[in-house]
Short mmCIF file of C-alpha atoms in Angstrom, two decimals:
data_model
loop_
_atom_site.label_atom_id
_atom_site.label_comp_id
_atom_site.label_asym_id
_atom_site.label_seq_id
_atom_site.Cartn_x
_atom_site.Cartn_y
_atom_site.Cartn_z
CA MET A 697 11.75 24.69 -44.32
CA VAL A 698 13.06 21.21 -44.96
CA PRO A 699 16.10 21.46 -47.82
CA THR A 700 15.14 19.88 -51.43
CA GLY A 701 16.99 16.34 -51.61
CA VAL A 702 16.77 15.68 -47.90
CA ARG A 703 16.36 12.07 -47.09
CA ARG A 704 12.90 11.48 -45.50
CA ALA A 705 11.97 8.81 -43.33
CA VAL A 706 8.65 7.43 -42.97
CA THR A 707 8.57 5.44 -39.34
CA SER A 708 11.50 6.12 -37.17
CA ARG A 709 11.43 4.60 -33.95
CA VAL A 710 14.00 2.87 -31.60
CA GLU A 711 12.98 -1.04 -30.96
CA ASP A 712 13.78 -2.81 -27.46
CA ASP A 713 16.92 -4.09 -27.86
CA ASP A 714 18.26 -0.08 -28.67
CA THR A 715 18.29 -0.68 -32.58
CA LEU A 716 17.25 2.32 -34.93
CA ARG A 717 14.50 0.92 -37.36
CA ILE A 718 13.87 3.56 -40.22
CA GLU A 719 11.47 3.07 -43.27
CA TRP A 720 11.75 4.87 -46.25
CA PRO A 721 8.91 5.53 -48.88
CA GLY A 722 11.65 4.13 -51.44
CA PRO A 723 14.46 1.38 -51.39
CA ASP A 724 17.00 1.97 -48.87
CA ASP A 725 20.34 3.61 -50.26
CA GLY A 726 22.87 3.81 -48.27
CA GLY A 727 24.38 3.74 -44.39
CA ILE A 728 23.46 5.94 -41.53
CA VAL A 729 26.06 7.75 -39.37
CA LEU A 730 24.71 9.51 -36.03
CA ARG A 731 26.50 12.86 -35.10
CA HIS A 732 26.45 13.69 -31.92
CA ALA A 733 25.65 17.53 -31.28
CA GLU A 734 27.84 18.77 -28.41
CA THR A 735 31.20 16.83 -29.38
CA GLY A 736 30.99 15.70 -33.39
CA GLU A 737 31.59 12.24 -32.73
CA GLU A 738 30.05 10.14 -35.81
CA HIS A 739 28.95 6.83 -34.79
CA PRO A 740 27.99 4.29 -37.59
CA GLY A 741 24.93 1.98 -38.24
CA VAL A 742 21.57 1.70 -36.16
CA GLU A 743 23.07 -0.10 -33.51
CA LEU A 744 22.48 2.49 -30.23
CA ALA A 745 23.50 0.53 -27.52
CA GLY A 746 26.70 2.02 -25.87
CA LEU A 747 25.72 6.01 -27.08
CA ALA A 748 27.03 8.44 -24.66
CA VAL A 749 24.25 10.52 -23.44
CA GLY A 750 23.09 13.86 -25.43
CA THR A 751 21.39 14.47 -28.95
CA TRP A 752 22.47 12.93 -31.87
CA THR A 753 21.46 14.12 -35.31
CA VAL A 754 20.75 10.83 -37.70
CA CYS A 755 22.50 11.68 -41.08
CA LYS A 756 22.09 9.76 -44.38
CA HIS A 757 24.79 10.71 -47.47
CA GLY A 758 26.34 13.62 -44.81
CA THR A 759 23.07 15.36 -44.59
CA PRO A 760 20.22 15.15 -41.53
CA VAL A 761 17.66 13.05 -42.29
CA VAL A 762 13.87 14.58 -41.92
CA THR A 763 11.63 12.20 -40.63
CA ASP A 764 7.27 12.01 -40.64
CA ASP A 765 7.32 10.13 -37.85
CA PRO A 766 7.06 12.06 -34.00
CA GLY A 767 8.24 9.15 -32.43
CA PHE A 768 6.09 8.75 -29.69
CA SER A 769 4.10 5.87 -29.12
CA LEU A 770 2.81 4.96 -25.33
CA ASP A 771 2.50 1.24 -26.32
CA GLY A 772 5.93 1.41 -27.35
CA LEU A 773 7.72 2.99 -24.85
CA VAL A 774 5.57 0.77 -22.12
CA ALA A 775 7.46 -1.62 -23.62
CA TYR A 776 10.52 -0.39 -23.71
CA ALA A 777 10.91 0.46 -20.19
CA ALA A 778 9.74 -3.10 -19.20
CA THR A 779 13.46 -3.92 -19.93
CA PRO A 780 15.87 -3.05 -16.64
CA ARG A 781 18.40 -0.61 -18.31
CA ARG A 782 20.43 2.41 -17.14
CA LYS A 783 20.14 4.08 -20.30
CA GLU A 784 17.07 5.40 -22.11
CA VAL A 785 17.15 5.76 -26.10
CA ARG A 786 14.68 7.76 -27.73
CA ALA A 787 13.57 8.77 -30.99
CA VAL A 788 12.68 12.18 -31.31
CA ARG A 789 12.04 14.66 -34.23
CA SER A 790 13.00 17.83 -33.66
CA SER A 791 11.22 21.13 -34.28
CA GLN A 792 12.55 21.08 -37.82
CA GLY A 793 11.68 17.72 -38.49
CA ILE A 794 14.53 16.52 -38.46
CA LEU A 795 15.39 13.45 -37.19
CA THR A 796 17.12 12.63 -33.70
CA VAL A 797 18.56 10.21 -31.37
CA VAL A 798 18.05 11.07 -27.74
CA VAL A 799 19.77 9.34 -25.02
CA ARG A 800 19.79 9.95 -21.44
CA GLU A 801 20.67 7.97 -17.91
CA VAL A 802 17.73 6.08 -16.00
CA GLU A 803 17.27 4.75 -12.74
CA PRO A 804 14.54 2.33 -12.18
CA TYR A 805 11.43 4.13 -11.39
CA VAL A 806 7.63 3.51 -11.17
CA GLU A 807 5.77 4.99 -14.21
CA VAL A 808 2.46 6.31 -12.39
CA THR A 809 -0.83 5.47 -14.55
CA ARG A 810 -3.73 6.59 -12.32
CA VAL A 811 -4.15 8.79 -9.58
CA GLY A 812 -6.94 8.28 -6.93
CA PRO A 813 -7.33 11.00 -3.98
CA GLU A 814 -10.11 9.83 -2.47
CA ASP A 815 -11.77 8.61 0.81
CA GLY A 816 -8.48 9.93 3.14
CA VAL A 817 -6.11 8.03 1.40
CA ILE A 818 -4.05 9.17 -2.30
CA ALA A 819 -4.48 6.05 -4.18
CA VAL A 820 -1.79 5.15 -7.43
CA GLU A 821 -1.47 2.71 -9.80
CA GLY A 822 1.39 2.14 -11.81
CA ILE A 823 3.98 -0.01 -13.65
CA ILE A 824 8.16 -1.02 -12.54
CA ALA A 825 10.02 0.81 -15.35
CA TYR A 826 13.53 0.26 -15.87
CA GLY A 827 13.95 -2.40 -13.16
CA GLU A 828 13.84 -6.00 -12.97
CA PRO A 829 10.02 -7.24 -12.20
CA VAL A 830 8.58 -8.87 -9.03
CA ALA A 831 7.98 -12.33 -8.62
CA GLY A 832 4.31 -13.50 -7.95
CA GLU A 833 2.91 -11.21 -5.80
CA ARG A 834 4.12 -9.71 -2.83
CA PRO A 835 3.67 -7.07 -0.38
CA ALA A 836 5.57 -3.51 -1.18
CA GLY A 837 5.66 -0.09 0.83
CA PHE A 838 4.04 2.96 -0.56
CA THR A 839 6.11 6.13 1.52
CA ALA A 840 5.28 9.37 2.06
CA VAL A 841 8.51 12.05 2.49
CA ALA A 842 7.96 15.12 3.46
CA ARG A 843 10.86 17.75 2.10
CA LYS A 844 11.42 18.80 6.00
CA GLY A 845 10.26 16.80 8.45
CA PRO A 846 9.08 13.11 9.08
CA GLN A 847 7.39 10.32 6.62
CA VAL A 848 4.14 8.80 6.83
CA THR A 849 3.74 4.88 6.11
CA GLY A 850 1.47 3.61 4.06
CA ALA A 851 0.84 -0.20 2.20
CA GLY A 852 1.31 -1.41 -1.33
CA THR A 853 1.46 -4.28 -3.28
CA ALA A 854 3.84 -5.39 -6.28
CA SER A 855 2.77 -7.87 -9.16
CA GLY A 856 5.46 -8.33 -12.17
CA ARG A 857 5.93 -5.30 -13.22
CA HIS A 858 2.55 -3.70 -11.41
CA PHE A 859 2.25 -1.84 -8.32
CA SER A 860 -0.28 -0.04 -6.47
CA GLY A 861 -0.59 1.33 -3.03
CA THR A 862 -2.13 3.93 -0.17
CA VAL A 863 -1.02 6.22 2.22
CA PRO A 864 -3.61 8.07 4.52
CA ILE A 865 -3.58 11.82 4.01
CA GLY A 866 -4.24 12.31 8.26
CA PRO A 867 -0.82 11.39 9.23
CA MET A 868 0.59 13.89 6.76
CA ALA A 869 -1.91 16.84 8.02
CA GLU A 870 -1.61 16.24 11.27
CA GLY A 871 0.00 19.15 13.45
CA GLN A 872 1.04 20.98 10.49
CA THR A 873 2.00 24.22 11.56
CA ARG A 874 3.81 25.73 8.69
CA GLN A 875 1.74 27.01 5.75
CA ARG A 876 2.61 24.71 3.17
CA VAL A 877 4.65 21.30 3.38
CA PHE A 878 5.69 19.53 0.61
CA TRP A 879 5.34 15.40 0.41
CA ASP A 880 7.21 13.02 -2.27
CA LEU A 881 5.84 9.81 -2.64
CA PHE A 882 8.19 5.86 -3.06
CA ALA A 883 7.53 2.86 -3.85
CA GLU A 884 9.44 0.30 -1.66
CA VAL A 885 9.69 -2.76 -3.45
CA GLY A 886 12.14 -5.21 -2.78
CA GLY A 887 13.96 -3.37 -0.50
CA VAL A 888 14.48 -1.05 -3.13
CA ARG A 889 13.00 2.91 -2.68
CA LEU A 890 11.60 3.83 -6.19
CA GLU A 891 10.27 7.58 -7.06
CA LEU A 892 6.97 7.64 -8.46
CA ALA A 893 6.61 9.79 -12.11
CA ALA A 894 4.88 10.29 -14.95
CA ARG A 895 7.58 10.60 -17.76
CA LEU A 896 6.49 7.69 -20.55
CA ASP A 897 4.08 10.02 -22.16
CA ASP A 898 4.38 13.12 -24.29
CA VAL A 899 2.44 15.09 -21.91
CA GLU A 900 4.78 18.69 -21.08
CA GLY A 901 4.25 20.91 -18.64
CA LYS A 902 2.35 18.44 -16.02
CA LYS A 903 2.78 20.53 -12.87
CA ALA A 904 0.34 23.28 -14.61
CA ARG A 905 -1.71 21.20 -17.30
CA VAL A 906 -2.61 17.98 -14.77
CA ARG A 907 -4.46 19.23 -11.56
CA PHE A 908 -5.67 16.34 -9.22
CA PRO A 909 -8.91 16.52 -6.78
CA ALA A 910 -7.95 18.29 -3.54
CA GLN A 911 -9.20 16.24 -0.04
CA ARG A 912 -9.00 18.27 3.57
CA ALA A 913 -8.20 16.85 6.56
CA GLY A 914 -8.94 18.92 9.42
CA GLN A 915 -8.09 23.03 8.09
CA VAL A 916 -5.47 20.90 6.25
CA ARG A 917 -5.75 20.82 2.15
CA VAL A 918 -4.10 17.83 0.60
CA ARG A 919 -4.03 17.97 -2.93
CA PRO A 920 -1.26 15.56 -5.10
CA TYR A 921 0.34 17.32 -8.55
CA PHE A 922 3.05 16.53 -10.40
CA THR A 923 6.38 18.67 -9.95
CA ASP A 924 8.68 20.17 -12.39
CA THR A 925 10.59 16.74 -12.98
CA ASP A 926 7.19 15.04 -13.81
CA SER A 927 7.76 13.16 -10.49
CA LEU A 928 4.31 12.43 -8.38
CA ALA A 929 4.00 14.70 -4.74
CA VAL A 930 1.47 15.71 -2.40
CA ALA A 931 0.77 19.88 -0.95
CA CYS A 932 -1.00 19.95 2.11
CA THR A 933 -1.92 23.85 2.48
CA ILE A 934 -3.47 25.43 6.04
CA GLU A 935 -6.91 26.56 4.74
CA GLY A 936 -7.69 30.70 5.08
CA GLU A 937 -4.21 31.54 4.58
CA ASN A 938 -2.61 33.69 1.54
CA THR A 939 -0.84 30.79 -0.75
#
């Protein structure tokens, strides 16, 4: 339960320029101070660039701010990820309704928007997040790398922030002798290898909740899946054995 007298925000979002925007139901009557949950460091104001990694509690008049805003807008997060950056800053409502700012380090990657396992290939579409866009339309690499073994090369295209590519499943399954082999998927854009993942939405536990159709190459079942860190990978399993 939220204590009486605590200031409640109607809207609380982080803008593209790392500024915290808060809308109140009444007149704004004081400054904002952010307090780091682990170190106790305080940061005055709503300019968030340069904040240390971690969770910051948003306070007003010395008291944590409560918010009605869950802090999630997929369109807003996609727009935010369009800017090259090395730190991601998000406004997050805690389970107690307290407004926090979460800062984490990021690397450019491809945010997966579509996975199509069909016709002997795995097709993927996505957008480049936190990295530089591609000028015009250019060929791009799409590679599956076995965690203990070789790699298989597919083909892709990059245009602006958009990426699409396919990788064949036949070479991934060919000659497999171990019961199960895992492959990680990467785009290669402008000579840079980018991880494929789905991290901008609010779906937690994708590994258990998202299940893609399987294909078969001989006796091997080939199925894309999301890992514990929401990266896109592929599991190749020999049929007829205990899994």
